[in-house]
Amino acid sequence: MQMLYWSYPGGPAWGKYNKLPKYLLVKNPIPGPRGFPLIGSMNLMTGLAHQKTASMAEFCKAKRLMSFSLGETKVIVTCNPTVAKEILNSSTFVERPVNESAYKLMFDRAIGFASYGVYWRTLRKIASTHMFCPKQIKSSEAQRFEIAKQMVAILERSSFLRVRDVLKKASLNNMMCSIFGRKYSLINCCNEETEEVSELVDEGYELLGMLNWSDHLPWLAEFDPQKIQRRCEQLMPKVNRFVGRIIDEHRTEPSSVHRDFVGVLLSLQDSERLSDSDMIAVLWEMIFRGSDTVAVLIEWILARMVLHPDVQSRVQEELDRVVERSRDDG
């Protein structure tokens, strides 16, 4: 049966989850590699996965969609903007799979991985109405300008450094301010709290980004061969203590003191009010997604500007105009 599943276009997962009479009659199946029996195309996920999948799509002549299997998981990919738009707007793809790492890291209770339903709609409403409303974003504007000035000062006085390190520290400080109300200096900053949360985020990114064989081969889950489950169980108590301590500190102070995300969540009433565990999940996701992700994005933008001097010159002209206007406004 495994060999029969493997013979289906896209590999064993696509063969297993399609009934035999049905897929024998399919005239135009989604093209894609069969990979190997049982494990499918797990090899595509090692190294630079996006380049490997792009090369495989070209090899399979998959111009709009390509199918492949990660163990027992069916996968489709596209680089066609029209198809991508259809997928993103389709109710069929409204939920994303919660892998073991995401579940163990409590992301199933946060916006990114929560199941579509009342709870997810409540989180989305809280985010748009309270956490990311114009008033809340405006309140942290001064802090963002201050962090930008400190970044420029660091870059000016350093002869050699990794831009990513500066960006990671700056984005982390920005999130610590917006989410927890903590303000630190990037220059000569050796703060235990930022070091602690940086280690938590780095560990979480490594676990979430790792190809977990147990997610795609369920019979491996009990063995935990990559020690992912154990590492998640060791990480989450640290996250609970760190975020829980800050929530408790906010509770002991007047609500008017804090204009950060913790204060916003504590001020919610009635149906919008979240439990402590849900607040920890939401806040942990915010700082997790707002630190390294932003740093990598900005680094990528800077790299593209270096490779395209014409774009860099236009950006510099726009920045000069912004600076000039700010000077005129005093």
Tab-separated table of C-alpha atoms in Angstrom:
chain	number	residue	atom	x	y	z
A	1	MET	CA	0.000	0.000	0.000
A	2	GLN	CA	2.865	2.384	0.770
A	3	MET	CA	4.278	1.826	-2.711
A	4	LEU	CA	0.828	2.438	-4.181
A	5	TYR	CA	0.486	5.683	-2.222
A	6	TRP	CA	3.988	6.701	-3.285
A	7	SER	CA	3.117	6.273	-6.969
A	8	TYR	CA	0.566	9.100	-6.795
A	9	PRO	CA	1.742	12.550	-8.037
A	10	GLY	CA	2.939	14.530	-5.025
A	11	GLY	CA	4.048	11.465	-3.090
A	12	PRO	CA	2.711	9.186	-0.352
A	13	ALA	CA	0.611	11.717	1.601
A	14	TRP	CA	-1.393	12.678	-1.480
A	15	GLY	CA	-1.897	9.020	-2.369
A	16	LYS	CA	-2.940	7.995	1.155
A	17	TYR	CA	-5.565	10.702	1.601
A	18	ASN	CA	-7.189	10.205	-1.787
A	19	LYS	CA	-9.475	7.246	-2.338
A	20	LEU	CA	-8.159	4.805	-4.915
A	21	PRO	CA	-11.031	4.943	-7.451
A	22	LYS	CA	-11.017	8.755	-7.258
A	23	TYR	CA	-7.361	9.349	-7.932
A	24	LEU	CA	-7.237	6.763	-10.681
A	25	LEU	CA	-9.716	8.947	-12.571
A	26	VAL	CA	-7.897	12.239	-11.972
A	27	LYS	CA	-6.877	13.629	-15.333
A	28	ASN	CA	-4.907	16.696	-14.245
A	29	PRO	CA	-3.395	16.125	-10.792
A	30	ILE	CA	-1.246	18.869	-9.283
A	31	PRO	CA	2.302	18.168	-10.490
A	32	GLY	CA	4.997	17.517	-7.942
A	33	PRO	CA	7.796	15.156	-6.876
A	34	ARG	CA	6.980	11.788	-5.342
A	35	GLY	CA	10.049	11.878	-3.120
A	36	PHE	CA	10.711	8.665	-1.224
A	37	PRO	CA	8.308	6.013	0.044
A	38	LEU	CA	6.981	6.756	3.524
A	39	ILE	CA	8.889	10.030	4.103
A	40	GLY	CA	8.039	11.754	0.809
A	41	SER	CA	10.078	14.902	0.038
A	42	MET	CA	11.394	15.646	3.525
A	43	ASN	CA	14.796	16.262	1.923
A	44	LEU	CA	13.446	19.486	0.348
A	45	MET	CA	13.145	21.044	3.819
A	46	THR	CA	16.854	20.811	4.656
A	47	GLY	CA	19.152	23.765	4.034
A	48	LEU	CA	17.732	26.543	1.846
A	49	ALA	CA	14.262	25.051	1.477
A	50	HIS	CA	12.846	27.893	-0.636
A	51	GLN	CA	15.556	27.452	-3.259
A	52	LYS	CA	15.133	23.682	-3.331
A	53	THR	CA	11.358	23.882	-3.741
A	54	ALA	CA	11.745	26.502	-6.489
A	55	SER	CA	14.214	24.285	-8.353
A	56	MET	CA	11.933	21.275	-7.951
A	57	ALA	CA	8.934	23.252	-9.245
A	58	GLU	CA	10.920	24.189	-12.327
A	59	PHE	CA	11.987	20.569	-12.803
A	60	CYS	CA	8.381	19.338	-12.473
A	61	LYS	CA	7.111	22.164	-14.719
A	62	ALA	CA	4.736	23.245	-11.977
A	63	LYS	CA	3.949	26.794	-13.074
A	64	ARG	CA	0.954	27.550	-10.806
A	65	LEU	CA	0.925	24.909	-8.064
A	66	MET	CA	3.235	22.140	-6.931
A	67	SER	CA	2.320	19.307	-4.588
A	68	PHE	CA	4.629	17.216	-2.442
A	69	SER	CA	4.550	15.167	0.731
A	70	LEU	CA	6.256	15.647	4.067
A	71	GLY	CA	5.678	12.225	5.528
A	72	GLU	CA	1.897	12.041	5.974
A	73	THR	CA	1.430	15.806	5.490
A	74	LYS	CA	0.109	17.089	2.165
A	75	VAL	CA	1.848	20.281	0.993
A	76	ILE	CA	1.194	22.687	-1.863
A	77	VAL	CA	3.349	25.650	-2.835
A	78	THR	CA	2.990	28.439	-5.377
A	79	CYS	CA	4.993	31.424	-6.557
A	80	ASN	CA	2.153	32.728	-8.728
A	81	PRO	CA	0.727	35.972	-7.239
A	82	THR	CA	-2.799	35.293	-8.500
A	83	VAL	CA	-2.894	31.786	-7.042
A	84	ALA	CA	-1.354	33.001	-3.772
A	85	LYS	CA	-4.101	35.622	-3.479
A	86	GLU	CA	-6.778	32.994	-4.033
A	87	ILE	CA	-5.243	30.765	-1.349
A	88	LEU	CA	-4.965	33.590	1.178
A	89	ASN	CA	-8.598	34.583	0.592
A	90	SER	CA	-9.964	31.036	0.667
A	91	SER	CA	-11.832	29.710	3.699
A	92	THR	CA	-10.260	26.297	3.037
A	93	PHE	CA	-6.898	27.653	4.183
A	94	VAL	CA	-8.212	29.787	7.038
A	95	GLU	CA	-6.392	27.697	9.659
A	96	ARG	CA	-2.705	26.873	9.764
A	97	PRO	CA	-1.528	23.505	11.119
A	98	VAL	CA	-0.427	23.640	14.750
A	99	ASN	CA	2.752	21.608	14.848
A	100	GLU	CA	4.157	20.154	18.049
A	101	SER	CA	6.512	23.075	18.713
A	102	ALA	CA	3.777	25.687	18.225
A	103	TYR	CA	1.441	23.778	20.540
A	104	LYS	CA	4.064	23.287	23.244
A	105	LEU	CA	5.047	26.988	23.004
A	106	MET	CA	1.379	27.974	23.620
A	107	PHE	CA	0.943	29.555	20.192
A	108	ASP	CA	-2.326	27.644	19.793
A	109	ARG	CA	-3.793	30.232	22.215
A	110	ALA	CA	-2.341	33.240	20.356
A	111	ILE	CA	-3.415	34.980	17.157
A	112	GLY	CA	-0.996	33.228	14.802
A	113	PHE	CA	-2.097	29.638	15.410
A	114	ALA	CA	-5.451	29.830	17.244
A	115	SER	CA	-8.277	27.877	15.612
A	116	TYR	CA	-10.713	29.921	13.568
A	117	GLY	CA	-13.743	30.636	15.719
A	118	VAL	CA	-15.042	32.847	18.529
A	119	TYR	CA	-11.757	32.911	20.453
A	120	TRP	CA	-9.689	33.830	17.389
A	121	ARG	CA	-12.172	36.554	16.393
A	122	THR	CA	-11.964	37.943	19.938
A	123	LEU	CA	-8.169	38.080	19.745
A	124	ARG	CA	-8.334	39.766	16.357
A	125	LYS	CA	-10.775	42.358	17.690
A	126	ILE	CA	-8.550	43.042	20.713
A	127	ALA	CA	-5.512	43.454	18.465
A	128	SER	CA	-7.152	45.836	15.983
A	129	THR	CA	-9.212	47.832	18.489
A	130	HIS	CA	-6.828	48.111	21.432
A	131	MET	CA	-3.271	46.896	20.830
A	132	PHE	CA	-2.595	48.232	17.335
A	133	CYS	CA	-5.014	51.136	17.157
A	134	PRO	CA	-3.575	54.500	15.987
A	135	LYS	CA	-3.609	55.882	19.530
A	136	GLN	CA	-1.543	52.986	20.886
A	137	ILE	CA	0.958	53.140	18.017
A	138	LYS	CA	1.286	56.906	18.442
A	139	SER	CA	2.047	56.553	22.149
A	140	SER	CA	5.268	54.624	21.411
A	141	GLU	CA	6.447	56.901	18.595
A	142	ALA	CA	8.941	58.800	20.757
A	143	GLN	CA	10.543	55.554	21.885
A	144	ARG	CA	10.991	54.382	18.293
A	145	PHE	CA	12.698	57.654	17.350
A	146	GLU	CA	14.995	57.320	20.355
A	147	ILE	CA	15.947	53.759	19.410
A	148	ALA	CA	16.649	54.878	15.830
A	149	LYS	CA	18.981	57.629	17.088
A	150	GLN	CA	20.834	55.159	19.281
A	151	MET	CA	21.239	52.783	16.337
A	152	VAL	CA	22.759	55.551	14.218
A	153	ALA	CA	25.143	56.450	17.052
A	154	ILE	CA	26.279	52.833	17.381
A	155	LEU	CA	26.857	52.462	13.642
A	156	GLU	CA	28.776	55.747	13.447
A	157	ARG	CA	31.240	54.948	16.223
A	158	SER	CA	31.853	51.274	15.345
A	159	SER	CA	34.421	50.332	12.716
A	160	PHE	CA	33.237	46.727	12.427
A	161	LEU	CA	30.020	45.045	13.593
A	162	ARG	CA	27.221	42.806	12.397
A	163	VAL	CA	24.231	44.862	11.333
A	164	ARG	CA	21.916	42.004	12.312
A	165	ASP	CA	23.124	42.164	15.941
A	166	VAL	CA	22.256	45.857	16.154
A	167	LEU	CA	18.890	45.343	14.481
A	168	LYS	CA	18.003	42.420	16.776
A	169	LYS	CA	18.852	44.400	19.888
A	170	ALA	CA	16.935	47.452	18.628
A	171	SER	CA	13.808	45.489	17.659
A	172	LEU	CA	13.868	43.639	20.983
A	173	ASN	CA	14.135	46.899	22.912
A	174	ASN	CA	11.282	48.364	20.902
A	175	MET	CA	9.057	45.379	21.659
A	176	MET	CA	10.016	45.413	25.340
A	177	CYS	CA	8.850	49.034	25.460
A	178	SER	CA	5.611	48.541	23.505
A	179	ILE	CA	4.603	45.283	25.177
A	180	PHE	CA	5.990	45.445	28.718
A	181	GLY	CA	6.705	49.158	29.162
A	182	ARG	CA	10.428	48.530	29.701
A	183	LYS	CA	12.871	51.139	28.360
A	184	TYR	CA	16.571	50.438	27.923
A	185	SER	CA	19.513	52.076	26.194
A	186	LEU	CA	21.150	50.355	23.248
A	187	ILE	CA	24.455	52.083	24.010
A	188	ASN	CA	26.482	50.363	26.736
A	189	CYS	CA	23.450	48.253	27.598
A	190	CYS	CA	24.043	45.076	29.603
A	191	ASN	CA	20.611	44.452	31.081
A	192	GLU	CA	19.800	41.076	32.619
A	193	GLU	CA	16.143	41.286	31.643
A	194	THR	CA	16.815	41.863	27.942
A	195	GLU	CA	19.451	39.133	27.966
A	196	GLU	CA	16.941	36.744	29.512
A	197	VAL	CA	14.156	37.458	27.033
A	198	SER	CA	16.632	37.362	24.125
A	199	GLU	CA	17.662	33.847	25.137
A	200	LEU	CA	14.013	32.794	25.388
A	201	VAL	CA	13.225	34.179	21.928
A	202	ASP	CA	16.317	32.577	20.352
A	203	GLU	CA	15.424	29.206	21.831
A	204	GLY	CA	11.816	29.535	20.672
A	205	TYR	CA	12.845	30.468	17.129
A	206	GLU	CA	15.141	27.479	16.911
A	207	LEU	CA	12.422	25.094	18.092
A	208	LEU	CA	9.677	26.548	15.881
A	209	GLY	CA	11.890	26.685	12.796
A	210	MET	CA	13.233	23.146	13.152
A	211	LEU	CA	11.897	20.449	10.838
A	212	ASN	CA	10.216	18.182	13.376
A	213	TRP	CA	9.903	14.679	11.948
A	214	SER	CA	7.257	13.844	14.551
A	215	ASP	CA	4.869	16.386	12.978
A	216	HIS	CA	4.835	14.450	9.713
A	217	LEU	CA	5.476	10.913	10.932
A	218	PRO	CA	3.109	10.542	13.911
A	219	TRP	CA	4.522	7.159	14.952
A	220	LEU	CA	7.754	8.971	15.912
A	221	ALA	CA	6.039	11.355	18.384
A	222	GLU	CA	6.384	9.085	21.416
A	223	PHE	CA	10.123	8.687	20.848
A	224	ASP	CA	10.867	12.438	20.468
A	225	PRO	CA	14.073	11.692	18.498
A	226	GLN	CA	15.058	15.363	18.112
A	227	LYS	CA	14.350	16.212	21.789
A	228	ILE	CA	12.017	19.023	20.668
A	229	GLN	CA	9.247	18.120	23.079
A	230	ARG	CA	11.650	18.009	26.006
A	231	ARG	CA	13.211	21.357	25.106
A	232	CYS	CA	9.765	22.980	24.797
A	233	GLU	CA	8.791	21.639	28.212
A	234	GLN	CA	11.947	23.173	29.663
A	235	LEU	CA	11.423	26.534	27.917
A	236	MET	CA	7.785	27.271	28.708
A	237	PRO	CA	8.101	27.431	32.535
A	238	LYS	CA	10.747	30.121	32.020
A	239	VAL	CA	8.411	32.058	29.708
A	240	ASN	CA	5.517	31.709	32.178
A	241	ARG	CA	7.655	33.019	35.040
A	242	PHE	CA	9.065	35.926	33.019
A	243	VAL	CA	5.801	37.179	31.514
A	244	GLY	CA	3.753	36.304	34.607
A	245	ARG	CA	6.061	38.386	36.797
A	246	ILE	CA	5.566	41.458	34.617
A	247	ILE	CA	1.773	40.968	34.609
A	248	ASP	CA	1.785	40.777	38.423
A	249	GLU	CA	3.882	43.969	38.615
A	250	HIS	CA	1.356	45.779	36.425
A	251	ARG	CA	-1.521	44.621	38.612
A	252	THR	CA	0.000	46.190	41.703
A	253	GLU	CA	0.270	49.631	40.089
A	254	PRO	CA	-2.470	52.058	38.970
A	255	SER	CA	-3.808	51.315	35.489
A	256	SER	CA	-3.067	54.876	34.344
A	257	VAL	CA	0.687	54.292	34.766
A	258	HIS	CA	1.004	51.776	31.924
A	259	ARG	CA	0.125	52.399	28.276
A	260	ASP	CA	1.767	49.174	27.055
A	261	PHE	CA	0.175	45.940	25.823
A	262	VAL	CA	0.117	44.405	29.304
A	263	GLY	CA	-1.852	47.373	30.590
A	264	VAL	CA	-4.219	47.140	27.627
A	265	LEU	CA	-4.969	43.456	28.232
A	266	LEU	CA	-5.477	43.990	31.964
A	267	SER	CA	-7.967	46.787	31.263
A	268	LEU	CA	-10.243	44.617	29.092
A	269	GLN	CA	-13.702	43.915	30.432
A	270	ASP	CA	-16.500	41.354	30.046
A	271	SER	CA	-16.288	39.109	26.973
A	272	GLU	CA	-12.921	40.517	25.877
A	273	ARG	CA	-11.187	39.748	29.161
A	274	LEU	CA	-8.507	37.064	28.867
A	275	SER	CA	-7.221	34.589	31.420
A	276	ASP	CA	-3.647	34.888	32.657
A	277	SER	CA	-2.520	31.907	30.563
A	278	ASP	CA	-4.074	33.418	27.422
A	279	MET	CA	-2.479	36.800	28.157
A	280	ILE	CA	0.913	35.121	28.536
A	281	ALA	CA	0.405	33.327	25.201
A	282	VAL	CA	-0.575	36.542	23.382
A	283	LEU	CA	2.233	38.643	24.892
A	284	TRP	CA	4.804	35.907	24.292
A	285	GLU	CA	3.747	35.712	20.644
A	286	MET	CA	3.967	39.501	20.269
A	287	ILE	CA	7.532	39.741	21.541
A	288	PHE	CA	8.495	36.549	19.735
A	289	ARG	CA	7.248	37.755	16.355
A	290	GLY	CA	8.215	41.383	16.782
A	291	SER	CA	11.916	40.986	17.511
A	292	ASP	CA	13.938	38.635	15.265
A	293	THR	CA	11.370	38.733	12.460
A	294	VAL	CA	11.584	42.526	12.176
A	295	ALA	CA	15.385	42.459	12.400
A	296	VAL	CA	15.683	39.901	9.581
A	297	LEU	CA	13.209	41.860	7.425
A	298	ILE	CA	15.113	45.141	7.842
A	299	GLU	CA	18.418	43.374	7.176
A	300	TRP	CA	16.972	41.933	3.965
A	301	ILE	CA	15.747	45.390	2.902
A	302	LEU	CA	19.207	46.881	3.538
A	303	ALA	CA	20.830	44.095	1.514
A	304	ARG	CA	18.479	44.709	-1.412
A	305	MET	CA	19.221	48.437	-1.274
A	306	VAL	CA	22.968	47.737	-1.422
A	307	LEU	CA	22.439	45.563	-4.489
A	308	HIS	CA	20.253	48.227	-6.130
A	309	PRO	CA	21.940	51.663	-5.764
A	310	ASP	CA	19.174	53.383	-7.742
A	311	VAL	CA	16.633	52.364	-5.091
A	312	GLN	CA	19.025	53.436	-2.347
A	313	SER	CA	19.380	56.902	-3.879
A	314	ARG	CA	15.596	57.335	-4.049
A	315	VAL	CA	15.234	56.244	-0.433
A	316	GLN	CA	17.971	58.676	0.614
A	317	GLU	CA	16.234	61.520	-1.199
A	318	GLU	CA	12.971	60.714	0.566
A	319	LEU	CA	14.732	60.547	3.950
A	320	ASP	CA	16.358	63.925	3.302
A	321	ARG	CA	12.946	65.429	2.570
A	322	VAL	CA	11.520	63.939	5.777
A	323	VAL	CA	14.424	65.338	7.821
A	324	GLU	CA	14.007	68.733	6.213
A	325	ARG	CA	10.293	68.804	6.991
A	326	SER	CA	10.903	67.799	10.601
A	327	ARG	CA	13.415	70.646	10.963
A	328	ASP	CA	10.940	73.112	9.519
A	329	ASP	CA	8.328	71.893	12.019
A	330	GLY	CA	10.773	72.572	14.838
